[in-house]
């Protein structure tokens, strides 16, 4: 019979994140995975690799970097992150070294792109028939090059299971926090976000950052009304009521709201109610019907439909996913 010592379980090895640096890489985004994931103690092993054995990578700045690993690091990756690169380095087809490097990724490995990194994944055929996003300013170019991809340029990131794509620059932080949240729960992700001095979940999508005409002088903004509405999400909050609070006509309010947030008042309210529902699913044991009432959805069925439309899961599955990791990882 084996001794009790021989039955001692060893801790699971850290989840290995391999960052693939390609020529033209943006240094800021290259460093995001190494900034976010190590803040979860003992959970992730983050390494950076090049597509070639010499491990030298040109950045979009006036310097090159030498990374710690060659493409062989991809053989052992649990998650691969592809940071963005300057489009001056974009070619019609992937170079043979990049194609060979991507071919080393094991089936089932989670793959994450930031900004123009989606161009690399699309060129490799990894986004065919799948939803994805990239920087809003590059949406037209992306669609022309990869019409087989279901591009959504309005969101900060898209989670399609084993492949995640994100928008420009800071959305790399958003998607990495989302990965932490998926792996270890909201409490851990929130602590990581606090350490990085960033919000754990940014509101809205890329539309809010697209250049918009400057509103006419003399018009008041909608920020105060949005704050007022957030305190009353359980109420119906019709457009005319929101407009009255802002002291505008409904037509002027709707136009100004769209200019300031990139979305309509009705869609914004749904987003806020879904967000509040997610918070309650993560932090409470309230039944779904009660949560629906708390956030302003008429029924539990309505909440289920909106949550499914927003993130593709049911309330039960969402609660199970984001509460499963609580207590599993030491605090940051």
mmCIF file with all atom_site columns, C-alpha atoms in Angstrom, residues 21-23 50-59 64-67 69:
data_model
loop_
_atom_site.group_PDB
_atom_site.id
_atom_site.type_symbol
_atom_site.label_atom_id
_atom_site.label_alt_id
_atom_site.label_comp_id
_atom_site.label_asym_id
_atom_site.label_entity_id
_atom_site.label_seq_id
_atom_site.pdbx_PDB_ins_code
_atom_site.Cartn_x
_atom_site.Cartn_y
_atom_site.Cartn_z
_atom_site.occupancy
_atom_site.B_iso_or_equiv
_atom_site.pdbx_formal_charge
_atom_site.auth_seq_id
_atom_site.auth_comp_id
_atom_site.auth_asym_id
_atom_site.auth_atom_id
_atom_site.pdbx_PDB_model_num
ATOM 1  C CA . UNK A 1 21 ? 5.712  39.254 -30.800 1.00 0.00 ? 21 UNK A CA 1
ATOM 2  C CA . UNK A 1 22 ? 5.684  39.990 -34.533 1.00 0.00 ? 22 UNK A CA 1
ATOM 3  C CA . UNK A 1 23 ? 7.674  42.603 -36.437 1.00 0.00 ? 23 UNK A CA 1
ATOM 4  C CA . UNK A 1 50 ? 9.287  35.509 -31.593 1.00 0.00 ? 50 UNK A CA 1
ATOM 5  C CA . UNK A 1 51 ? 8.317  33.745 -34.805 1.00 0.00 ? 51 UNK A CA 1
ATOM 6  C CA . UNK A 1 52 ? 11.990 33.160 -35.648 1.00 0.00 ? 52 UNK A CA 1
ATOM 7  C CA . UNK A 1 53 ? 14.857 31.515 -33.828 1.00 0.00 ? 53 UNK A CA 1
ATOM 8  C CA . UNK A 1 54 ? 16.976 34.680 -33.606 1.00 0.00 ? 54 UNK A CA 1
ATOM 9  C CA . UNK A 1 55 ? 14.314 36.140 -31.254 1.00 0.00 ? 55 UNK A CA 1
ATOM 10 C CA . UNK A 1 56 ? 14.883 39.708 -32.478 1.00 0.00 ? 56 UNK A CA 1
ATOM 11 C CA . UNK A 1 57 ? 11.710 41.698 -33.158 1.00 0.00 ? 57 UNK A CA 1
ATOM 12 C CA . UNK A 1 58 ? 11.390 45.150 -34.721 1.00 0.00 ? 58 UNK A CA 1
ATOM 13 C CA . UNK A 1 59 ? 8.895  47.371 -32.919 1.00 0.00 ? 59 UNK A CA 1
ATOM 14 C CA . UNK A 1 64 ? 14.111 46.542 -31.510 1.00 0.00 ? 64 UNK A CA 1
ATOM 15 C CA . UNK A 1 65 ? 13.598 44.006 -28.749 1.00 0.00 ? 65 UNK A CA 1
ATOM 16 C CA . UNK A 1 66 ? 15.108 40.603 -28.131 1.00 0.00 ? 66 UNK A CA 1
ATOM 17 C CA . UNK A 1 67 ? 12.555 38.320 -26.523 1.00 0.00 ? 67 UNK A CA 1
ATOM 18 C CA . UNK A 1 69 ? 12.007 32.546 -26.507 1.00 0.00 ? 69 UNK A CA 1
#
